[in-house]
PDB file of C-alpha atoms in Angstrom:
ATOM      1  CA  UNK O  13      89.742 111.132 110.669  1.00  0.00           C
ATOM      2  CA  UNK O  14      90.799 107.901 110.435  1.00  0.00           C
ATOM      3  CA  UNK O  15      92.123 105.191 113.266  1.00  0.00           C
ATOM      4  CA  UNK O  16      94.665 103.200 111.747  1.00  0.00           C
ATOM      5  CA  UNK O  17      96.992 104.010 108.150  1.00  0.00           C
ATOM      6  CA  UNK O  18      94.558 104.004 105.341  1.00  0.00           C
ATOM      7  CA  UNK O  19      94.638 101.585 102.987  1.00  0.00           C
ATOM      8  CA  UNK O  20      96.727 102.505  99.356  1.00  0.00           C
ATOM      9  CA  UNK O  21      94.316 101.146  96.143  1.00  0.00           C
ATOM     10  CA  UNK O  22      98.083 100.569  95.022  1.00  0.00           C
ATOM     11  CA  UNK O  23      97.515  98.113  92.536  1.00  0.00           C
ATOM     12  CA  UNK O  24      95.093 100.725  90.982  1.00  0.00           C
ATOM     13  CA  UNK O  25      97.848 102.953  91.627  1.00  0.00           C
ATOM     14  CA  UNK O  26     100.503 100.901  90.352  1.00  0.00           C
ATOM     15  CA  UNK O  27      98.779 100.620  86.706  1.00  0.00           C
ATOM     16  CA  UNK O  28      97.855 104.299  86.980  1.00  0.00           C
ATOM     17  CA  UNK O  29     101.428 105.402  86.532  1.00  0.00           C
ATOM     18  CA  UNK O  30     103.006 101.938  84.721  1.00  0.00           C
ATOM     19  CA  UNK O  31     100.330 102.824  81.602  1.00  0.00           C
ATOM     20  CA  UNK O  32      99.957 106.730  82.006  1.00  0.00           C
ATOM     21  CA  UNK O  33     103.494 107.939  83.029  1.00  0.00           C
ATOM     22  CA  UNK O  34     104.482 108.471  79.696  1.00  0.00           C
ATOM     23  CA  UNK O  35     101.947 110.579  78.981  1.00  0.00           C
ATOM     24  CA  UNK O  36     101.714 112.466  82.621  1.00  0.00           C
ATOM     25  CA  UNK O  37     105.675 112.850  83.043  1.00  0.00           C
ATOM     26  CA  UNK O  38     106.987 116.065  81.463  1.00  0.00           C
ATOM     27  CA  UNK O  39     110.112 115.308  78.853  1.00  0.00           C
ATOM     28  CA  UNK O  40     111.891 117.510  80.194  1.00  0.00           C
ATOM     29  CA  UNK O  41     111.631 116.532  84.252  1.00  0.00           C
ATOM     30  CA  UNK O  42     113.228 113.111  82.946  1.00  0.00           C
ATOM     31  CA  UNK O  43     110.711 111.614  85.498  1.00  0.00           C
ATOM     32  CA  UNK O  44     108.931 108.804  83.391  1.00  0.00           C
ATOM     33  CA  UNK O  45     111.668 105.717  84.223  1.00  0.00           C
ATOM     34  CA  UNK O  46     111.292 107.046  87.776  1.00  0.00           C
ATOM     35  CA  UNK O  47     107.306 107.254  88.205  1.00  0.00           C
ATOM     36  CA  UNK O  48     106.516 104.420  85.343  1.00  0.00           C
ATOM     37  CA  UNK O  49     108.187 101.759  87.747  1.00  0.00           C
ATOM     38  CA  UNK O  50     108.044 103.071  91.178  1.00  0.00           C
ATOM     39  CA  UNK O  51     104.858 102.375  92.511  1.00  0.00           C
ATOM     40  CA  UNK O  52     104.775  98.533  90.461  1.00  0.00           C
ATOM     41  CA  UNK O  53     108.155  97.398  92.281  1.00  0.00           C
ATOM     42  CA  UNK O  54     106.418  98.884  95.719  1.00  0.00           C
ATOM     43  CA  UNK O  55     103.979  96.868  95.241  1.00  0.00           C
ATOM     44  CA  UNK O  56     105.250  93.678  93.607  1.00  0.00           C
ATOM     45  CA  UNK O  57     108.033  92.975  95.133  1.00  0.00           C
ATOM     46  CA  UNK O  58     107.928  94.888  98.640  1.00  0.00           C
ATOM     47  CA  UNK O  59     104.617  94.550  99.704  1.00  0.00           C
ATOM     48  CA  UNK O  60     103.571  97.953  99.929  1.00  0.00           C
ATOM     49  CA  UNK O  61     105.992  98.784 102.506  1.00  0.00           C
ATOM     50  CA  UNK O  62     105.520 102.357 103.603  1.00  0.00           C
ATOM     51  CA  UNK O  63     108.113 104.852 103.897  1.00  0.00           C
ATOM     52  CA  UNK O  64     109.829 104.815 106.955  1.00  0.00           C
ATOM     53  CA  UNK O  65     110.435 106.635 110.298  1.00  0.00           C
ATOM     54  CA  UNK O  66     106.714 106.904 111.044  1.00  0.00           C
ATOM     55  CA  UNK O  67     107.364 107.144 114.635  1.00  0.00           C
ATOM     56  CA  UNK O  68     109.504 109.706 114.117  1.00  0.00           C
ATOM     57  CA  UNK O  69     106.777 111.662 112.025  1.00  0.00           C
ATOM     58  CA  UNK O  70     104.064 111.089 114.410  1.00  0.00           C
ATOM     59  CA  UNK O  71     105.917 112.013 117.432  1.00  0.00           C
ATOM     60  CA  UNK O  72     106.674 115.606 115.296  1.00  0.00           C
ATOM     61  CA  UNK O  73     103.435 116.184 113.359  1.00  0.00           C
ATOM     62  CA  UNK O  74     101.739 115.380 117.302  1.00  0.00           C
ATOM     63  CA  UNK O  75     103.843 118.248 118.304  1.00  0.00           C
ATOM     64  CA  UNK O  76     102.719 121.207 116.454  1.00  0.00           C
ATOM     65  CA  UNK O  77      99.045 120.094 115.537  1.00  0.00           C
ATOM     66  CA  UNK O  78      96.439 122.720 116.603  1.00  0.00           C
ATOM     67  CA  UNK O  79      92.679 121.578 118.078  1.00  0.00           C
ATOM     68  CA  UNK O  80      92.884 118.394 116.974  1.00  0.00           C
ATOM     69  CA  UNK O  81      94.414 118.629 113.260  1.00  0.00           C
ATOM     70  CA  UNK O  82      97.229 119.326 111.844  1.00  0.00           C
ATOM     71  CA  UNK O  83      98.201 120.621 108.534  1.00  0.00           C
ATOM     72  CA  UNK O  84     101.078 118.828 106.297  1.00  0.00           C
ATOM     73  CA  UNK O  85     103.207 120.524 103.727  1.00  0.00           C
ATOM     74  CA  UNK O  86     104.108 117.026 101.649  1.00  0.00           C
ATOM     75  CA  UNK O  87     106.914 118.421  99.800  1.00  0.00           C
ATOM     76  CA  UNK O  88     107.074 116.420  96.543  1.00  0.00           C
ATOM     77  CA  UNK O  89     105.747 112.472  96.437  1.00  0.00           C
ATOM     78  CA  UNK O  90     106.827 109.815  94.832  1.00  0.00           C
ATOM     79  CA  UNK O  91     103.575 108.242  94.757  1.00  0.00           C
ATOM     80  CA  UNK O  92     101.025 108.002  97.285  1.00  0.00           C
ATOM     81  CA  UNK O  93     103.546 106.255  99.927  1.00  0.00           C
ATOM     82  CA  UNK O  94     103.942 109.391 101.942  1.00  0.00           C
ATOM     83  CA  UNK O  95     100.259 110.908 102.089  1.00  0.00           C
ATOM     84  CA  UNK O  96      99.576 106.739 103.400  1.00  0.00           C
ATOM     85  CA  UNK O  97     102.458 107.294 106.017  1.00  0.00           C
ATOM     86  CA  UNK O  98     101.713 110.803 107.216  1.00  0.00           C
ATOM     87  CA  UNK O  99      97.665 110.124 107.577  1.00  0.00           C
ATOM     88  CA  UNK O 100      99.389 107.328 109.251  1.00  0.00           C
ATOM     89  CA  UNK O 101     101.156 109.028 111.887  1.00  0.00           C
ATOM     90  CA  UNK O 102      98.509 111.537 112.619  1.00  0.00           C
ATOM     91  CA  UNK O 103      96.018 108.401 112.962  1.00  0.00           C
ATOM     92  CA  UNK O 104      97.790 106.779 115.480  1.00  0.00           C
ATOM     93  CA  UNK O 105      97.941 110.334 117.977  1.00  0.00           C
ATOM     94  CA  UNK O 106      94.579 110.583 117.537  1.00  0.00           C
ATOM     95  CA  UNK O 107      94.734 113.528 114.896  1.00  0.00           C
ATOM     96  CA  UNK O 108      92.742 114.449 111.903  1.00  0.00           C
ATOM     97  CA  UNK O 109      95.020 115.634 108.457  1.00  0.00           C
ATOM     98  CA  UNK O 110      94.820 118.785 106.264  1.00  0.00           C
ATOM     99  CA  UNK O 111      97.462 117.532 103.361  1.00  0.00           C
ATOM    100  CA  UNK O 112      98.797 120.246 100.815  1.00  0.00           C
ATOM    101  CA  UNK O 113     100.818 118.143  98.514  1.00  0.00           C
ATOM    102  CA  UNK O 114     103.740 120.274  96.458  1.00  0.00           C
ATOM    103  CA  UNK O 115     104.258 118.370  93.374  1.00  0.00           C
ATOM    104  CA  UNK O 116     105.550 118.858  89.840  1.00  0.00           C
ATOM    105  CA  UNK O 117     104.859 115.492  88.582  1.00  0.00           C
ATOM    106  CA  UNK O 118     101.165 115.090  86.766  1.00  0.00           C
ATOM    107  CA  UNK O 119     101.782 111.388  87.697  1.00  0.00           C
ATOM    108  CA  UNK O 120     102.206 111.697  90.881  1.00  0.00           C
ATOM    109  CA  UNK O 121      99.421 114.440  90.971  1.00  0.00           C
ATOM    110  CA  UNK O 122      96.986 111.900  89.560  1.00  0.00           C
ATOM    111  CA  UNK O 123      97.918 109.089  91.893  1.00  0.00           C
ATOM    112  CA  UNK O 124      97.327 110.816  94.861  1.00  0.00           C
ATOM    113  CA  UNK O 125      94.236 112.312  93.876  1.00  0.00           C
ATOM    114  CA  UNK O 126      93.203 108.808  93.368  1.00  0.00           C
ATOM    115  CA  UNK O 127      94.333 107.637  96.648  1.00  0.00           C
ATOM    116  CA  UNK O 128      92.218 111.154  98.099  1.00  0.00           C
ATOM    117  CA  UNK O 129      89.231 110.516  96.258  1.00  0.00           C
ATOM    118  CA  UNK O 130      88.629 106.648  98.099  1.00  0.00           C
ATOM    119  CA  UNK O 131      89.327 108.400 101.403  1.00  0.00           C
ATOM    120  CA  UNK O 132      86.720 111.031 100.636  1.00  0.00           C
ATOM    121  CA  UNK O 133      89.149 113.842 101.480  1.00  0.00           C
ATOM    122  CA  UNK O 134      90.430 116.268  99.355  1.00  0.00           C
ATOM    123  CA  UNK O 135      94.158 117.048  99.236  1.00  0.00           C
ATOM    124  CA  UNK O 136      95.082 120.702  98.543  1.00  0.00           C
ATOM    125  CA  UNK O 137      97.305 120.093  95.478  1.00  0.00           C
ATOM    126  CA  UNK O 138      99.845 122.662  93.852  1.00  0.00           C
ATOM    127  CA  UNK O 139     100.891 121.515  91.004  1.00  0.00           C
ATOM    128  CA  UNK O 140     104.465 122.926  89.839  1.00  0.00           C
ATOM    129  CA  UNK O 141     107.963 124.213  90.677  1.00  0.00           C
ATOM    130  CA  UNK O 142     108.020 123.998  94.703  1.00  0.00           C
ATOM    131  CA  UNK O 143     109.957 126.596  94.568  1.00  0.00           C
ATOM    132  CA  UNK O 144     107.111 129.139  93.518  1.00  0.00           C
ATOM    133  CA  UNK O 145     104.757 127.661  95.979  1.00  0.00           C
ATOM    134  CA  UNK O 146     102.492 130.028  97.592  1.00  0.00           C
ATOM    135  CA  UNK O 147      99.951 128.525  99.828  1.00  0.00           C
ATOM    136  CA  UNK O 148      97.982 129.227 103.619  1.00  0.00           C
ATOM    137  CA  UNK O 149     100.839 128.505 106.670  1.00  0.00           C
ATOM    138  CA  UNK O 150     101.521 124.888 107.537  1.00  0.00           C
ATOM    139  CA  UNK O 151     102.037 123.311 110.947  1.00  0.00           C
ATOM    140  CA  UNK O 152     104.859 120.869 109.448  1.00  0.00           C
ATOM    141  CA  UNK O 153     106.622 119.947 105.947  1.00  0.00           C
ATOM    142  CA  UNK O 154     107.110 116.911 105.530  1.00  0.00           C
ATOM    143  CA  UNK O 155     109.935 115.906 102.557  1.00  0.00           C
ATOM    144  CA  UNK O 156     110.946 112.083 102.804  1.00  0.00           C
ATOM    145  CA  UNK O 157     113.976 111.116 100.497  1.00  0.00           C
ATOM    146  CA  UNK O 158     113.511 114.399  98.513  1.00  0.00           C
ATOM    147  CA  UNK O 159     116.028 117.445  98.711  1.00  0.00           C
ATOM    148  CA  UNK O 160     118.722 115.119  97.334  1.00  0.00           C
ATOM    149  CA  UNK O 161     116.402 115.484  93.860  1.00  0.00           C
ATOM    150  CA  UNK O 162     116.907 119.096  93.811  1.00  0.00           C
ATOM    151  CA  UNK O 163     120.625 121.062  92.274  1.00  0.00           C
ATOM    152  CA  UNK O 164     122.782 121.973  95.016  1.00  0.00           C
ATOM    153  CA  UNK O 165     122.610 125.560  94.059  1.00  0.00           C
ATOM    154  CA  UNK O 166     118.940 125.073  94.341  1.00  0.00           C
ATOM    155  CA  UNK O 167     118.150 123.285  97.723  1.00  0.00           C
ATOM    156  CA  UNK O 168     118.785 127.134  99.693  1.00  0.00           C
ATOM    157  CA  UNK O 169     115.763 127.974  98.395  1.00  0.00           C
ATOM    158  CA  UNK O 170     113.784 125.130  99.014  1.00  0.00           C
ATOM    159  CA  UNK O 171     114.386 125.384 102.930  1.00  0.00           C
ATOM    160  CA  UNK O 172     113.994 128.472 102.542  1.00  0.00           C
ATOM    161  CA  UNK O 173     110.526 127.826 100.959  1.00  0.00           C
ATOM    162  CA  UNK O 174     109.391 125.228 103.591  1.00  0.00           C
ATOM    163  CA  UNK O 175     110.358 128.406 105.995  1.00  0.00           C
ATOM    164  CA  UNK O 176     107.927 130.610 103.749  1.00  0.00           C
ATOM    165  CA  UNK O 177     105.446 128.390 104.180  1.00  0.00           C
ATOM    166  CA  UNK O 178     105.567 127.370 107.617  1.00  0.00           C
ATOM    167  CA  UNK O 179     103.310 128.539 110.708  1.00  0.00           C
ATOM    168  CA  UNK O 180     105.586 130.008 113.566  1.00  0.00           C
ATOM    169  CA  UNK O 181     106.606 127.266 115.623  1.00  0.00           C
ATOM    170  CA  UNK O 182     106.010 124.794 112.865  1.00  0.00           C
ATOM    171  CA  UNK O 183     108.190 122.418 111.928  1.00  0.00           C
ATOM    172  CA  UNK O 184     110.210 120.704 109.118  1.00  0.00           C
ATOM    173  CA  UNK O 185     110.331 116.759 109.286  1.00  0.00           C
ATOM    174  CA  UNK O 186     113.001 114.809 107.128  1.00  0.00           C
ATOM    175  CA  UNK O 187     113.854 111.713 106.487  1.00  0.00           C
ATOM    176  CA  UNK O 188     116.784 111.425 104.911  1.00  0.00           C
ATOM    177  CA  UNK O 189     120.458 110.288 103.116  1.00  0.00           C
ATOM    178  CA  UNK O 190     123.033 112.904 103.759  1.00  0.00           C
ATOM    179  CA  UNK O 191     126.819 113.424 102.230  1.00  0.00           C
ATOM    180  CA  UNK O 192     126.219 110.185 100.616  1.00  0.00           C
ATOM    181  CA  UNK O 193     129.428 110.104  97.671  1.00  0.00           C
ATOM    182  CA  UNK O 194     128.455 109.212  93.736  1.00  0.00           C
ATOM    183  CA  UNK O 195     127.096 105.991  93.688  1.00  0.00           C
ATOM    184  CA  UNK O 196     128.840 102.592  92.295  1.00  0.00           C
ATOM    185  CA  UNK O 197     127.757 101.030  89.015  1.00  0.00           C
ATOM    186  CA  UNK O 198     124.830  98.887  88.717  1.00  0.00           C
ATOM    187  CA  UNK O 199     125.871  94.966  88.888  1.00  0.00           C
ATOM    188  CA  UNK O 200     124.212  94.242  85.378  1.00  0.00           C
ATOM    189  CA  UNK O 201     123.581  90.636  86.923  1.00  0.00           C
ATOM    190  CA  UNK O 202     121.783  91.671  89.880  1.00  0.00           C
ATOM    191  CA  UNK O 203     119.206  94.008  88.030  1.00  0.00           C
ATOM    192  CA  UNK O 204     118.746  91.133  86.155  1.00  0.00           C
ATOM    193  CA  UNK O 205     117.906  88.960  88.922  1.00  0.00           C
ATOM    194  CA  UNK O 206     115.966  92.135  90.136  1.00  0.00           C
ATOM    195  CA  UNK O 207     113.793  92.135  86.734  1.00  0.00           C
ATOM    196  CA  UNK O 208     112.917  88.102  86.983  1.00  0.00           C
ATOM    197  CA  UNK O 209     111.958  88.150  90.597  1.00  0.00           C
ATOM    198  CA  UNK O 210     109.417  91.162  89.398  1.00  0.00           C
ATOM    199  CA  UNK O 211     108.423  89.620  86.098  1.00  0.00           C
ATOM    200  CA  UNK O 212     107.405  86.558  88.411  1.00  0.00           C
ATOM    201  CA  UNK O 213     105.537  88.569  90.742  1.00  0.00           C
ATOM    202  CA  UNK O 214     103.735  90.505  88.121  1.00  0.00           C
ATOM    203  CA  UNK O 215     102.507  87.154  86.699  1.00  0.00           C
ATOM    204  CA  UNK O 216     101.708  86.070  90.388  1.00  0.00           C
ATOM    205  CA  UNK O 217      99.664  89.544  90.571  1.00  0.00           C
ATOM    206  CA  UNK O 218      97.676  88.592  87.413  1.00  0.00           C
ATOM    207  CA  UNK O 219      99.175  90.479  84.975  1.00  0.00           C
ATOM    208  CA  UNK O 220      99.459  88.692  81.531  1.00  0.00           C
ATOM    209  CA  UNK O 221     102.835  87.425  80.267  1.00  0.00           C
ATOM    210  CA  UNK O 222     103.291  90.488  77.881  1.00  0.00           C
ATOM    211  CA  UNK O 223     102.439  92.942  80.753  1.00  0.00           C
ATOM    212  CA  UNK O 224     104.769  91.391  82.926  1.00  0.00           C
ATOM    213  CA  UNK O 225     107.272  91.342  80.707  1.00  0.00           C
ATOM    214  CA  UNK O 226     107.239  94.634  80.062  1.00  0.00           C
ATOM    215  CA  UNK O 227     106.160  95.601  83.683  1.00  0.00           C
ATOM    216  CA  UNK O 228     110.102  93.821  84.135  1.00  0.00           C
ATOM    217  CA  UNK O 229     111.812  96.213  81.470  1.00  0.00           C
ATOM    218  CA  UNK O 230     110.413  99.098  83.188  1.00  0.00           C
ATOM    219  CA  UNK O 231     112.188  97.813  86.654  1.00  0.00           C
ATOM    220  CA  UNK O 232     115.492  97.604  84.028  1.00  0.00           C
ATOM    221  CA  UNK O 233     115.232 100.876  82.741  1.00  0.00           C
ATOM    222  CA  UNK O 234     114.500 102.312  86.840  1.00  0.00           C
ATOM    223  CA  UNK O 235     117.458 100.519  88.406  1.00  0.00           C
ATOM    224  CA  UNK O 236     119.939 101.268  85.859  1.00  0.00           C
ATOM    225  CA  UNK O 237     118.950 105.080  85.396  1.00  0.00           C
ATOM    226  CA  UNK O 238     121.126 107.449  86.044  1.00  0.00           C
ATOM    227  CA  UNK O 239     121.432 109.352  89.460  1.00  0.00           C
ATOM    228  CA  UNK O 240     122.183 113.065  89.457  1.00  0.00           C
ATOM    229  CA  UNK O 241     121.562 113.233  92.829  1.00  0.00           C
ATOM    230  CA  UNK O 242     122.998 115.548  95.340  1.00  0.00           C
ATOM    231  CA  UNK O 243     122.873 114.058  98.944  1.00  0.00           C
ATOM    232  CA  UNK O 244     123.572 117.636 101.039  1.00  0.00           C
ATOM    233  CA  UNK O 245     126.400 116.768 104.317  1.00  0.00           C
ATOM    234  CA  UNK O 246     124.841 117.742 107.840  1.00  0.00           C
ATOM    235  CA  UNK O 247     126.928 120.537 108.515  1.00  0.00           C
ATOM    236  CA  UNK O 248     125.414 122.075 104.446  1.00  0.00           C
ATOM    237  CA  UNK O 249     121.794 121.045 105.777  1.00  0.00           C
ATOM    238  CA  UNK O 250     122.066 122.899 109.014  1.00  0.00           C
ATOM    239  CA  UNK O 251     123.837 125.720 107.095  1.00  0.00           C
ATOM    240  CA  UNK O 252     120.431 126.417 105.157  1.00  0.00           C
ATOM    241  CA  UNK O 253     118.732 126.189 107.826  1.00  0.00           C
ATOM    242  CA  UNK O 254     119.864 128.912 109.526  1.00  0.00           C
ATOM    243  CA  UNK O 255     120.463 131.287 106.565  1.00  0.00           C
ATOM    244  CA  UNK O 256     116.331 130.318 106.417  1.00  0.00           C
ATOM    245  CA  UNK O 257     115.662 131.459 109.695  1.00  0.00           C
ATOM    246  CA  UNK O 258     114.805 127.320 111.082  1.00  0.00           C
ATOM    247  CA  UNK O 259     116.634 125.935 114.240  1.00  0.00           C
ATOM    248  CA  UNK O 260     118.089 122.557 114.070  1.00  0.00           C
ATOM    249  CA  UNK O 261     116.155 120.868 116.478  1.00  0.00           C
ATOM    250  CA  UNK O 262     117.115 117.224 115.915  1.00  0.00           C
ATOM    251  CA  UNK O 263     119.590 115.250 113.535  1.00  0.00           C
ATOM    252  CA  UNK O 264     119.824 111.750 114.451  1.00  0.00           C
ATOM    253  CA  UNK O 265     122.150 109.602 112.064  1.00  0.00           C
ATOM    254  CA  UNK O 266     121.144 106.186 111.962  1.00  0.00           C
ATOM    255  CA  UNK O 267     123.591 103.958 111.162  1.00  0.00           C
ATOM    256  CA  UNK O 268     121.432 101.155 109.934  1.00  0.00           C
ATOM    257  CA  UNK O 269     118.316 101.178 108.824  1.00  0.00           C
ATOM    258  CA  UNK O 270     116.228  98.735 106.629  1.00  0.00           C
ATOM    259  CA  UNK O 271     114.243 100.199 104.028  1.00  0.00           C
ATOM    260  CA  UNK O 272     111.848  98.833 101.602  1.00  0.00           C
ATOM    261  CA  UNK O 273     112.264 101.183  99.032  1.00  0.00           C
ATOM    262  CA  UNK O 274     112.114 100.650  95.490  1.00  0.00           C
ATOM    263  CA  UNK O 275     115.362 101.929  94.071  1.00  0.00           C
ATOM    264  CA  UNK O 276     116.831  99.069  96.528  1.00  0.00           C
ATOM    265  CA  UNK O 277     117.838  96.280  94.505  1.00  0.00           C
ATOM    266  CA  UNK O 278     116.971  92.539  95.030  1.00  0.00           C
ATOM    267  CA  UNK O 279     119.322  90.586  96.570  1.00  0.00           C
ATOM    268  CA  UNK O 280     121.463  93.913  97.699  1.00  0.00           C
ATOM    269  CA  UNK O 281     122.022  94.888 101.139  1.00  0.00           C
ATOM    270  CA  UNK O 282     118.901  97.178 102.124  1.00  0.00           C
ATOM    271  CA  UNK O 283     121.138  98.840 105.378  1.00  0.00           C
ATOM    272  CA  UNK O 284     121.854 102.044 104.396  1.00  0.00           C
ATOM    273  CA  UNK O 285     122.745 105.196 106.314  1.00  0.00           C
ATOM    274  CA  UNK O 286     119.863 107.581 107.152  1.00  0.00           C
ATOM    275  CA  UNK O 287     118.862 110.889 109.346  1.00  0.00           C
ATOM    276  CA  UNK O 288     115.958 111.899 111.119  1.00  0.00           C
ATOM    277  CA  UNK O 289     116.115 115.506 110.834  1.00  0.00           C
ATOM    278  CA  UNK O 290     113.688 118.026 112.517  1.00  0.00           C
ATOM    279  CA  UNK O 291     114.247 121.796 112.389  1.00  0.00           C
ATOM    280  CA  UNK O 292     111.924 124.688 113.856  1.00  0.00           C
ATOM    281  CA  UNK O 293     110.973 127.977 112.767  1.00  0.00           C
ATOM    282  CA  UNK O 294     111.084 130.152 115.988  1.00  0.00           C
ATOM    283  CA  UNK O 295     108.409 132.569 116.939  1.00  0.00           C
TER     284      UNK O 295
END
């Protein structure tokens, strides 16, 4: 158990996935522009900034841990950010972590065994569609930033897998966007101001020019992707819920909230709308 966050090797990290996503990443996920930059702008340009609402995951993950520990569903990662925030949480209430990671990304498989390997823990890591998982009951699931990745038609059954999977009394924890419309085209000037400000860092971190250059390209080819993303409204979320069996326990909008993550451009307003959601699965 440790007392404080543990510390990400996220520059190891960083070149992990910047030199082996293309390799990891399945074609057909259409993952690579996603994982190749990800954990590079985390570091480089917002100083390893965590992802956020730790309070709010301590305060949960505190309430349903058993003798001490509690045991962590991480549904999907998009690098080691959220096994560093949950071990986090549990750290600062005094509680030791069990981690099952769901993940269908070999990249982000790879990083966070990494990241396990200099804690001397092992994570229990299933490795494919979360929607097959099958795995021992969990105290909480933890999914930051991640059912908007899914298909609509698709996100039913992943609350109703986190249900599946869950203890009685356990509890799903979420951070995140909901009902959020299409998003606006990419300002081709400000991902250009993006890419310098992390080609400068990169050379700050040490990288060589050519590195850096093309550690700047990848940040092009991540901001300007395209978004297929499907951001479910409150009154959907809750919907699922119940059809899963989970009581809506909390759903806090906040109306603004900084955030440090990556897909945030420089130089663009970082206040963006955000819930805290917690839901219960009854006895």
């Amino acid at each position: 158990m440790t007392s404080t966050t543990p510390t990400e090797p996220l520059a190891e990290i960083a070149r992990l996935s910047f030199l082996q996503a293309p390799s990891l990443c399945h074609p057909d996920h259409g993952c690579c522009v996603y994982h190749r930059a990800w954990s590079s702008i985390r570091l480089l340009l917002k100083g390893g900034i965590l992802p956020a609402g730790g309070a709010f995951f301590a305060d949960g993950l505190a309430r349903v841990a058993q003798n001490g520990v509690c045991r962590v569903l991480l549904s999907g990662a998009a690098d080691t950010g959220v096994a560093a925030m949950v071990l986090g949480a549990l750290a600062s209430r005094g509680l030791a972590a069990e981690l099952v990671l769901a993940e269908r990304c070999a990249t982000s498989v790879a990083q966070n065994r990494l990241f396990a390997k200099q804690l001397g823990m092992t994570f229990e890591v299933h490795h494919g569609d979360i929607l097959a998982l099958e795995c021992a009951p969990v105290d909480a699931v933890v999914a930051h930033s991640f059912i908007n990745f899914l298909p609509e038609t698709a996100q039913p059954t992943l609350v109703a897998t986190w249900a599946r999977v869950l203890r009685p009394e356990g509890v799903v924890l979420m951070h995140q966007k909901l009902g959020v419309p299409p998003g606006r085209p990419v300002d081709a000037s400000v991902v250009e101001a993006s890419r310098i400000n992390l080609e400068t860092a990169a050379l700050a971190h040490g990288y060589d020019p050519s590195t850096a250059h093309e550690i700047g390209q990848a940040g092009v080819a991540f901001w300007s992707r395209s978004k297929p993303y499907h951001f479910p409204s409150a009154e959907d979320l809750v919907g699922m819920f119940m059809q899963a069996g989970l009581e809506c326990l909390q759903l806090e909008r906040l109306e603004k909230m900084s955030t440090g993550s990556p897909s945030h451009l420089s130089g663009v307003s970082t206040e963006v709308p955000q819930s805290l959601i917690m839901a219960r699965r009854p006895t």
